[in-house]
Coordinates of C-alpha atoms and ligand atoms in Angstrom, one line a residue:
M1 CA -225.6 -93.9 206.2
A2 CA -229.2 -94.6 205.3
D3 CA -230.0 -95.2 201.7
P4 CA -230.8 -91.8 200.1
N5 CA -233.7 -93.3 198.2
V6 CA -235.3 -94.5 201.5
V7 CA -234.5 -91.5 203.8
F8 CA -234.0 -88.0 202.4
Q9 CA -234.8 -84.4 202.9
Q10 CA -237.5 -82.8 200.7
C11 CA -238.8 -79.2 200.2
I12 CA -242.3 -78.8 201.4
N13 CA -243.3 -76.7 198.4
P14 CA -245.2 -79.1 196.1
D15 CA -244.2 -77.1 193.0
C16 CA -240.5 -77.5 193.9
A17 CA -240.2 -80.8 195.9
A18 CA -236.4 -80.7 195.6
T19 CA -234.7 -83.6 197.4
Y20 CA -231.4 -83.6 199.3
D21 CA -229.5 -86.4 201.0
L22 CA -229.1 -86.5 204.8
G23 CA -225.5 -85.3 204.7
Q24 CA -226.5 -81.9 203.4
T25 CA -226.9 -79.7 206.4
L26 CA -229.5 -77.2 205.1
Y27 CA -232.2 -75.2 206.8
A28 CA -234.1 -74.3 203.7
C29 CA -234.5 -75.5 200.1
T30 CA -231.6 -74.1 198.1
R31 CA -233.9 -73.8 195.1
C32 CA -237.0 -72.0 196.4
G33 CA -236.1 -71.1 200.0
Q34 CA -238.9 -73.0 201.7
L35 CA -238.7 -75.4 204.6
L36 CA -237.5 -79.0 204.4
D37 CA -239.0 -82.2 205.7
I38 CA -237.4 -85.5 206.5
R39 CA -239.1 -88.0 204.3
Y40 CA -239.1 -91.8 204.4
D41 CA -240.0 -94.5 201.9
W42 CA -241.9 -96.4 204.6
A43 CA -242.5 -99.4 202.4
R44 CA -238.8 -100.1 202.5
L45 CA -238.4 -99.6 206.2
A46 CA -239.4 -101.9 209.1
V47 CA -242.4 -100.2 210.9
P48 CA -244.3 -102.0 213.6
K49 CA -247.7 -103.3 212.5
K50 CA -249.5 -101.6 215.4
L51 CA -248.5 -98.9 217.9
S52 CA -248.9 -101.1 220.9
D53 CA -245.8 -103.0 219.7
F54 CA -243.7 -100.1 221.1
Q55 CA -244.9 -100.9 224.6
A56 CA -242.7 -104.0 224.7
R57 CA -239.8 -101.6 225.2
W58 CA -240.9 -100.8 228.7
A59 CA -239.5 -104.2 229.6
S60 CA -236.0 -103.3 228.5
R61 CA -235.6 -99.9 230.1
G62 CA -232.0 -100.9 230.9
N63 CA -231.2 -100.1 227.3
P64 CA -230.9 -96.2 227.1
L65 CA -232.6 -96.2 223.7
D66 CA -235.6 -98.0 225.0
R67 CA -235.8 -95.8 228.0
S68 CA -235.6 -92.6 225.9
G69 CA -239.1 -91.3 225.2
V70 CA -237.9 -90.4 221.8
W71 CA -235.9 -93.4 220.7
R72 CA -238.4 -95.9 222.1
F73 CA -240.2 -95.0 218.9
R74 CA -237.1 -95.1 216.7
E75 CA -238.8 -96.9 213.8
L76 CA -241.0 -93.7 213.3
L77 CA -237.9 -91.5 212.9
P78 CA -235.5 -93.8 211.3
F79 CA -233.0 -91.3 209.8
F80 CA -230.0 -92.4 211.8
G81 CA -229.3 -95.6 209.9
S82 CA -226.5 -97.4 211.7
A83 CA -225.3 -94.4 213.7
D84 CA -225.7 -94.3 217.5
P85 CA -228.6 -92.0 218.5
V86 CA -227.8 -89.3 221.1
T87 CA -229.8 -89.7 224.3
I88 CA -229.5 -88.3 227.8
G89 CA -232.8 -89.6 229.0
E90 CA -235.2 -87.2 227.3
G91 CA -238.9 -87.9 227.1
Q92 CA -239.5 -89.4 230.6
T93 CA -242.6 -87.4 230.7
T94 CA -246.1 -88.2 231.8
L95 CA -249.7 -87.5 230.7
Q96 CA -251.5 -86.4 233.9
Q97 CA -255.3 -86.7 234.2
A98 CA -256.2 -83.4 235.7
D99 CA -259.7 -83.7 237.2
E100 CA -259.3 -80.8 239.7
L101 CA -258.2 -78.4 237.0
A102 CA -260.9 -79.8 234.7
A103 CA -263.6 -79.1 237.4
F104 CA -262.1 -75.6 237.8
I105 CA -262.3 -74.7 234.1
G106 CA -265.5 -76.6 233.3
V107 CA -264.3 -79.9 231.7
K108 CA -265.9 -83.2 232.7
P109 CA -263.9 -85.5 234.9
G110 CA -261.6 -87.9 233.1
R111 CA -261.5 -85.7 230.0
L112 CA -258.6 -83.2 230.6
F113 CA -255.0 -84.4 230.4
L114 CA -251.8 -82.4 230.8
Q115 CA -248.7 -83.6 228.9
Y116 CA -246.0 -82.6 231.3
E117 CA -242.9 -81.9 229.3
G118 CA -241.2 -80.0 232.2
F119 CA -239.9 -83.5 233.3
N120 CA -237.3 -83.4 230.5
P121 CA -233.6 -83.2 231.5
S122 CA -233.4 -79.5 230.7
G123 CA -237.0 -78.8 231.9
S124 CA -238.7 -78.3 228.6
F125 CA -240.0 -80.2 225.5
K126 CA -237.0 -79.0 223.5
D127 CA -235.0 -82.0 224.6
N128 CA -237.1 -84.3 222.4
G129 CA -235.9 -82.3 219.4
M130 CA -232.3 -81.9 220.5
A131 CA -231.9 -85.7 220.9
A132 CA -232.7 -86.0 217.1
A133 CA -230.8 -82.8 216.0
F134 CA -227.6 -83.8 217.9
T135 CA -227.8 -87.3 216.5
H136 CA -227.7 -85.8 213.0
A137 CA -225.0 -83.3 214.0
R138 CA -222.8 -86.1 215.3
M139 CA -223.4 -88.2 212.2
F140 CA -221.9 -85.6 210.1
G141 CA -219.1 -84.4 212.4
A142 CA -220.4 -81.1 213.6
R143 CA -218.2 -79.5 216.2
Q144 CA -220.0 -76.2 216.9
V145 CA -223.7 -75.8 217.3
A146 CA -225.8 -72.7 217.5
C147 CA -229.4 -71.4 218.1
A148 CA -231.4 -68.2 218.7
S149 CA -233.6 -68.6 221.6
T150 CA -236.2 -67.2 224.0
G151 CA -234.5 -69.4 226.6
N152 CA -235.5 -73.0 226.4
T153 CA -233.8 -73.9 223.2
S154 CA -230.6 -72.4 224.5
A155 CA -230.9 -74.4 227.8
S156 CA -231.5 -77.6 225.9
L157 CA -228.8 -76.9 223.3
A158 CA -226.3 -76.1 226.0
L159 CA -227.0 -79.3 227.9
Y160 CA -226.8 -81.6 224.8
A161 CA -223.6 -79.8 223.6
A162 CA -222.0 -80.3 227.0
R163 CA -222.8 -84.0 226.9
C164 CA -221.7 -84.4 223.3
G165 CA -218.5 -82.4 223.7
M166 CA -219.5 -79.7 221.2
R167 CA -219.1 -76.0 221.5
A168 CA -222.4 -74.2 221.9
W169 CA -223.3 -70.6 220.7
V170 CA -226.6 -69.1 221.8
F171 CA -228.1 -65.9 220.5
I172 CA -230.5 -64.3 223.0
G173 CA -232.2 -60.9 223.1
A174 CA -230.6 -59.0 226.0
G175 CA -232.9 -58.9 229.0
R176 CA -235.5 -61.0 227.2
I177 CA -235.1 -64.5 228.7
A178 CA -236.2 -65.8 232.0
F179 CA -233.5 -66.4 234.6
G180 CA -234.0 -70.1 235.0
K181 CA -233.2 -70.6 231.3
L182 CA -230.3 -68.1 231.2
S183 CA -228.8 -69.8 234.2
Q184 CA -228.9 -73.2 232.4
A185 CA -227.1 -71.9 229.3
L186 CA -224.4 -70.3 231.4
E187 CA -223.9 -73.2 233.7
Y188 CA -223.7 -75.8 230.9
G189 CA -220.9 -73.7 229.4
A190 CA -222.6 -72.3 226.3
K191 CA -221.1 -69.2 224.8
T192 CA -223.9 -66.7 225.2
L193 CA -224.3 -63.7 222.9
Q194 CA -226.7 -61.2 224.3
I195 CA -227.9 -59.4 221.2
D196 CA -229.3 -55.9 221.4
G197 CA -232.6 -57.0 219.8
D198 CA -235.6 -59.3 220.2
F199 CA -235.9 -63.0 219.3
D200 CA -236.9 -62.3 215.7
A201 CA -233.7 -60.3 215.3
C202 CA -231.6 -63.1 216.9
M203 CA -233.2 -65.7 214.6
A204 CA -232.3 -63.7 211.6
R205 CA -228.7 -63.1 212.8
V206 CA -228.0 -66.7 213.8
Q207 CA -229.0 -67.9 210.3
E208 CA -226.5 -65.4 208.8
A209 CA -223.8 -66.4 211.2
T210 CA -224.4 -70.1 210.7
K211 CA -224.0 -69.7 206.9
R212 CA -220.8 -67.6 207.3
L213 CA -219.2 -69.8 209.9
G214 CA -220.5 -73.3 209.2
L215 CA -222.1 -73.7 212.6
Y216 CA -224.7 -76.4 213.0
L217 CA -228.1 -74.7 213.7
V218 CA -230.6 -76.4 216.0
N219 CA -233.5 -74.1 215.8
S220 CA -236.7 -75.7 214.5
V221 CA -235.8 -74.8 210.9
N222 CA -233.7 -77.8 211.3
P223 CA -236.0 -80.6 210.1
F224 CA -234.2 -83.3 212.2
R225 CA -235.2 -81.5 215.4
L226 CA -238.8 -81.7 214.5
E227 CA -238.5 -85.5 214.0
G228 CA -237.6 -85.8 217.7
Q229 CA -240.6 -83.6 218.7
K230 CA -243.0 -86.0 216.9
A231 CA -242.4 -88.3 219.9
I232 CA -244.4 -86.1 222.2
M233 CA -247.5 -87.2 220.3
Y234 CA -246.4 -90.8 220.4
R235 CA -246.2 -90.7 224.1
V236 CA -249.6 -89.0 224.4
L237 CA -251.1 -91.8 222.4
E238 CA -249.3 -94.4 224.4
S239 CA -250.6 -92.9 227.7
L240 CA -254.1 -93.0 226.3
S241 CA -253.8 -96.7 225.4
W242 CA -253.3 -95.7 221.7
Q243 CA -256.6 -93.9 221.5
T244 CA -256.7 -90.6 219.7
P245 CA -257.9 -87.7 221.8
D246 CA -260.3 -85.1 220.4
W247 CA -258.1 -82.1 220.8
I248 CA -254.4 -81.3 221.3
V249 CA -254.0 -77.7 222.6
V250 CA -250.5 -76.3 222.2
P251 CA -248.9 -72.9 222.6
G252 CA -247.5 -71.5 219.4
G253 CA -244.2 -69.5 219.2
N254 CA -241.9 -70.5 216.4
L255 CA -244.4 -73.2 215.6
G256 CA -242.0 -76.1 215.7
N257 CA -244.1 -78.2 218.0
S258 CA -247.4 -77.8 216.2
S259 CA -245.6 -78.6 212.9
A260 CA -244.0 -81.7 214.3
F261 CA -247.3 -82.9 215.8
G262 CA -249.0 -82.4 212.4
K263 CA -246.3 -84.4 210.7
A264 CA -246.5 -87.2 213.3
F265 CA -250.2 -87.6 212.9
L266 CA -250.1 -87.4 209.1
E267 CA -247.5 -90.2 209.0
L268 CA -249.3 -92.4 211.5
K269 CA -252.5 -92.0 209.5
N270 CA -250.7 -92.8 206.2
L271 CA -249.1 -95.8 207.8
G272 CA -252.6 -97.0 209.0
L273 CA -251.5 -96.9 212.6
I274 CA -254.3 -94.4 213.6
D275 CA -257.6 -93.9 212.0
R276 CA -258.2 -90.3 212.7
I277 CA -256.2 -87.2 213.6
P278 CA -257.1 -85.1 216.6
R279 CA -257.9 -81.4 216.1
I280 CA -254.9 -79.2 216.9
A281 CA -255.6 -75.9 218.6
I282 CA -252.6 -73.5 218.5
I283 CA -252.6 -70.8 221.1
N284 CA -250.8 -67.5 220.5
A285 CA -250.2 -64.9 223.2
A286 CA -252.2 -61.8 222.1
G287 CA -248.9 -59.8 222.1
A288 CA -247.3 -62.2 219.6
N289 CA -250.2 -63.3 217.4
T290 CA -249.0 -63.6 213.9
L291 CA -250.5 -67.0 213.3
Y292 CA -253.8 -66.0 214.8
R293 CA -254.0 -62.9 212.6
L294 CA -253.0 -64.7 209.4
V295 CA -255.2 -67.7 209.8
E296 CA -258.3 -66.5 211.7
Q297 CA -258.4 -62.9 210.5
E298 CA -256.9 -63.1 207.0
G299 CA -257.9 -66.6 206.1
L300 CA -254.4 -67.9 205.2
R301 CA -254.5 -71.6 204.5
W302 CA -252.1 -74.4 203.5
N303 CA -254.0 -74.9 200.3
G304 CA -252.2 -78.1 199.3
G305 CA -248.9 -76.4 199.9
R306 CA -249.7 -73.5 197.5
V307 CA -249.7 -70.9 200.3
D308 CA -250.6 -67.3 199.4
A309 CA -247.1 -65.9 199.7
A310 CA -248.3 -62.4 198.7
K311 CA -250.6 -62.3 201.8
I312 CA -247.7 -63.3 204.1
D313 CA -245.3 -60.8 202.5
A314 CA -247.9 -58.0 202.8
F315 CA -248.5 -59.0 206.5
F316 CA -244.8 -58.8 207.4
A317 CA -244.3 -55.6 205.4
R318 CA -247.1 -54.0 207.4
M319 CA -245.6 -55.3 210.7
K320 CA -242.3 -53.7 209.7
A321 CA -243.9 -50.4 208.7
E322 CA -245.8 -50.2 212.0
N323 CA -242.6 -51.3 213.8
R324 CA -244.7 -53.8 215.6
K325 CA -242.7 -55.9 218.1
A326 CA -243.8 -59.0 220.0
S327 CA -244.5 -58.4 223.7
T328 CA -246.0 -60.8 226.2
I329 CA -245.4 -62.2 229.8
A330 CA -245.0 -65.6 228.1
S331 CA -241.5 -64.7 227.0
A332 CA -240.9 -68.2 225.5
I333 CA -243.5 -67.4 222.8
E334 CA -242.6 -63.7 222.3
I335 CA -242.1 -64.3 218.6
N336 CA -243.7 -62.3 215.7
V337 CA -241.9 -64.0 212.8
P338 CA -242.5 -67.8 213.3
V339 CA -240.1 -69.7 211.1
N340 CA -242.4 -72.8 210.8
L341 CA -245.4 -70.8 209.6
R342 CA -246.1 -73.0 206.5
K343 CA -245.6 -76.3 208.3
A344 CA -248.0 -75.1 211.0
L345 CA -250.5 -74.3 208.2
R346 CA -250.1 -77.9 207.0
A347 CA -250.7 -79.2 210.6
L348 CA -253.9 -77.1 210.9
D349 CA -255.1 -78.3 207.5
A350 CA -254.4 -82.0 208.3
S351 CA -256.1 -81.8 211.7
N352 CA -259.0 -79.4 211.0
G353 CA -257.3 -77.2 213.5
L354 CA -257.7 -73.6 214.6
V355 CA -255.8 -70.8 216.2
R356 CA -256.7 -68.5 219.2
E357 CA -255.0 -65.7 221.0
V358 CA -255.1 -65.2 224.7
P359 CA -254.2 -62.0 226.7
D360 CA -251.4 -62.0 229.3
E361 CA -253.9 -61.9 232.2
A362 CA -255.6 -65.1 231.0
I363 CA -252.1 -66.7 230.7
R364 CA -251.2 -65.7 234.2
D365 CA -254.5 -67.0 235.7
A366 CA -254.3 -70.3 233.8
K367 CA -250.7 -70.8 235.0
A368 CA -251.7 -70.2 238.6
A369 CA -254.6 -72.7 238.2
V370 CA -252.2 -75.3 236.8
G371 CA -249.9 -74.8 239.8
K372 CA -252.7 -74.7 242.4
F373 CA -253.7 -78.2 241.5
G374 CA -250.2 -79.6 241.8
Y375 CA -248.8 -79.5 238.3
G376 CA -247.0 -76.3 237.5
C377 CA -245.6 -74.7 234.3
E378 CA -244.0 -71.6 232.9
P379 CA -246.2 -68.8 231.4
A380 CA -246.0 -69.9 227.7
S381 CA -247.1 -73.4 228.6
A382 CA -250.2 -72.0 230.4
A383 CA -251.3 -70.4 227.1
S384 CA -252.6 -73.9 226.2
V385 CA -254.9 -74.0 229.3
A386 CA -255.9 -70.4 228.8
G387 CA -256.7 -71.2 225.2
L388 CA -258.8 -74.2 226.3
R389 CA -260.8 -72.0 228.6
R390 CA -261.5 -69.7 225.7
L391 CA -262.5 -72.5 223.4
L392 CA -264.9 -73.8 226.1
A393 CA -266.4 -70.4 226.5
E394 CA -266.9 -70.1 222.8
G395 CA -268.5 -73.6 222.7
V396 CA -265.9 -74.8 220.2
I397 CA -264.7 -77.4 222.6
S398 CA -267.4 -79.1 224.6
P399 CA -266.9 -80.2 228.3
G400 CA -267.2 -83.9 227.4
E401 CA -264.4 -84.0 224.7
R402 CA -261.1 -85.5 225.5
V403 CA -258.5 -82.7 225.5
V404 CA -254.7 -82.8 225.9
C405 CA -253.0 -79.6 226.8
I406 CA -249.2 -79.5 226.3
L407 CA -247.3 -78.1 229.3
T408 CA -244.2 -77.2 227.4
G409 CA -241.9 -76.0 230.2
H410 CA -241.2 -76.4 233.9
L411 CA -242.6 -74.0 236.6
L412 CA -239.1 -73.1 237.8
K413 CA -238.0 -71.8 234.4
D414 CA -239.5 -68.4 235.2
P415 CA -239.7 -67.7 238.9
T416 CA -240.1 -64.0 238.4
A417 CA -243.4 -64.4 236.6
T418 CA -244.7 -66.7 239.4
V419 CA -243.6 -64.5 242.3
D420 CA -244.9 -61.4 240.7
Y421 CA -248.4 -63.0 240.3
H422 CA -248.6 -64.1 243.9
V423 CA -246.8 -61.2 245.6
K424 CA -247.5 -58.1 243.5
M425 CA -250.8 -58.8 241.9
D426 CA -254.4 -59.1 243.2
R427 CA -255.7 -61.8 240.9
E428 CA -258.1 -64.6 241.5
L429 CA -255.5 -67.1 242.5
S430 CA -252.8 -64.8 244.0
N431 CA -251.4 -66.5 247.1
K432 CA -249.8 -63.8 249.0
P433 CA -247.2 -64.5 251.7
I434 CA -248.4 -63.5 255.1
A435 CA -246.1 -61.2 257.0
V436 CA -246.0 -62.2 260.7
A437 CA -243.9 -61.0 263.6
D438 CA -241.3 -63.4 265.0
D439 CA -243.7 -64.3 267.8
I440 CA -245.5 -67.6 268.4
E441 CA -248.8 -66.0 269.4
A442 CA -248.9 -64.0 266.2
I443 CA -248.0 -67.2 264.2
V444 CA -250.7 -69.2 265.9
A445 CA -253.3 -66.5 265.3
A446 CA -252.3 -66.3 261.7
I447 CA -252.6 -70.0 261.2
S448 CA -255.9 -70.3 263.2
G449 CA -257.5 -67.5 261.2
S450 CA -256.9 -69.2 257.8
E451 CA -259.5 -71.5 256.1
A452 CA -259.0 -75.2 256.0
P453 CA -258.3 -76.6 252.5
N454 CA -261.1 -78.1 250.5
S455 CA -260.6 -81.9 250.7
E456 CA -263.1 -82.9 248.0
F457 CA -260.2 -83.8 245.7
G458 CA -257.1 -85.7 246.4
I459 CA -254.7 -88.2 245.0
R460 CA -256.8 -91.2 244.2
N461 CA -254.2 -93.8 243.5
S462 CA -253.6 -94.3 247.2
E463 CA -257.2 -95.2 247.9
Ligands
LIG501 N1 -243.5 -73.2 225.2 C1 -242.2 -73.0 225.6 C2 -241.9 -73.2 227.1 C3 -241.2 -72.7 224.7 O1 -240.0 -72.5 225.2 C4 -241.5 -72.5 223.4 C5 -240.5 -72.1 222.4 C6 -242.9 -72.7 223.0 C7 -243.8 -73.1 223.9 C8 -243.3 -72.5 221.6 O2 -243.0 -73.6 220.9 O3 -241.7 -72.6 219.0 O4 -242.5 -74.9 218.9 O5 -244.1 -73.0 218.8 N2 -239.4 -71.7 222.7 C9 -238.3 -71.4 221.7 C10 -237.0 -71.1 222.5 C11 -238.7 -70.4 220.7 O6 -236.1 -70.5 221.9 O7 -236.8 -71.7 223.5 P1 -242.8 -73.5 219.3

């Protein structure tokens, strides 16, 4: 095992800062109850002198660790010591330069990029985190793993558990998760508990059950999971030839991603591997907007780790009194009690970031636009593009800035949302199927009557 003086867990509360060794499977500080970080004494670890050194690993893709989009950067999450990291090929994702979408939403050519995490083995960014969490679980002999989920965590957990020979328990709100995701959990053999409640209820129950039964919890309160998700930012930088973009725009649900991104950039900056941190814009769905309200309306800040706990408590007390429940088409981020709230505040502070909310209609339209230009994502992911549209309209982001939107999950995760938009709704980009008789003349008439596509854009790498 790694030397506990070099790699350890630490409470994020600066007034507590309790430390724990890696073998302690904890999801909160036992002294003050706040979140834990994985911390490294970098001076005693071998870290590459420059980020471009990682590129050498493209030449040895026969080695599964070099092929993994997480473990290719293993010196930046070196908690595994001499253990074998778990990998099933996560992180083979690409950063797409999306000029057509850019033109559509008013960004200059060459300035908008989509980080397409739907290419992961289970179809979402969660696999980055699971590779790290399962590595830790296996290091300490876990046999049963558990999570609460709006769908993607459960799909990813189920897949990794199947490959690692562990029993998986997933807690989902009955009727709350998209069928693509539910089908994955069932097919990969996870035991699925459909709880009569929403995600926030499932999250509370799974934490209680984990404590009682000694299950290994892989929700993003698990600090090892967030270590894996840092790699999404390493790959973004790699795709931009190690240049820092101006903005990272990311949907916010339980706030694991934004927290991990903030930690990744803070560490890189402290290591002298980057000279500035991009601004992080976290986008809430308007129907699940706790972070937006707390930060943008109530002025909650990280404040050097001394967060105004009374403000948070009062906010949640009001939410409870009003019986306010999260509700949005973006079911993946239908979360009102984000567990990583404080770490997300830290990420916002480190990156001079901000939070916006977007209504469901804007999410649906942004999703259709992402799909129309040949990418595709699930509703929660499109919140990033809807958020970018809003920030452009506000003049906060200018058309010439370099922006990366994170597309967190695959289009096929939620076919119901997609089909409803095109078949049942009359929106700007609805693409209704055309009903035609089984008759060649009628078919020819239907085809002849439709407009030819605009050929101004196209794939340029074949020219
Ligand atoms: N996008 C997708 C597709 C997600 O599945 C999630 C979270 C998010 C964005 C939000 O990310 O929690 O890091 O802020 N899904 C979790 C789940 C909650 O259970 O699958 P976050």
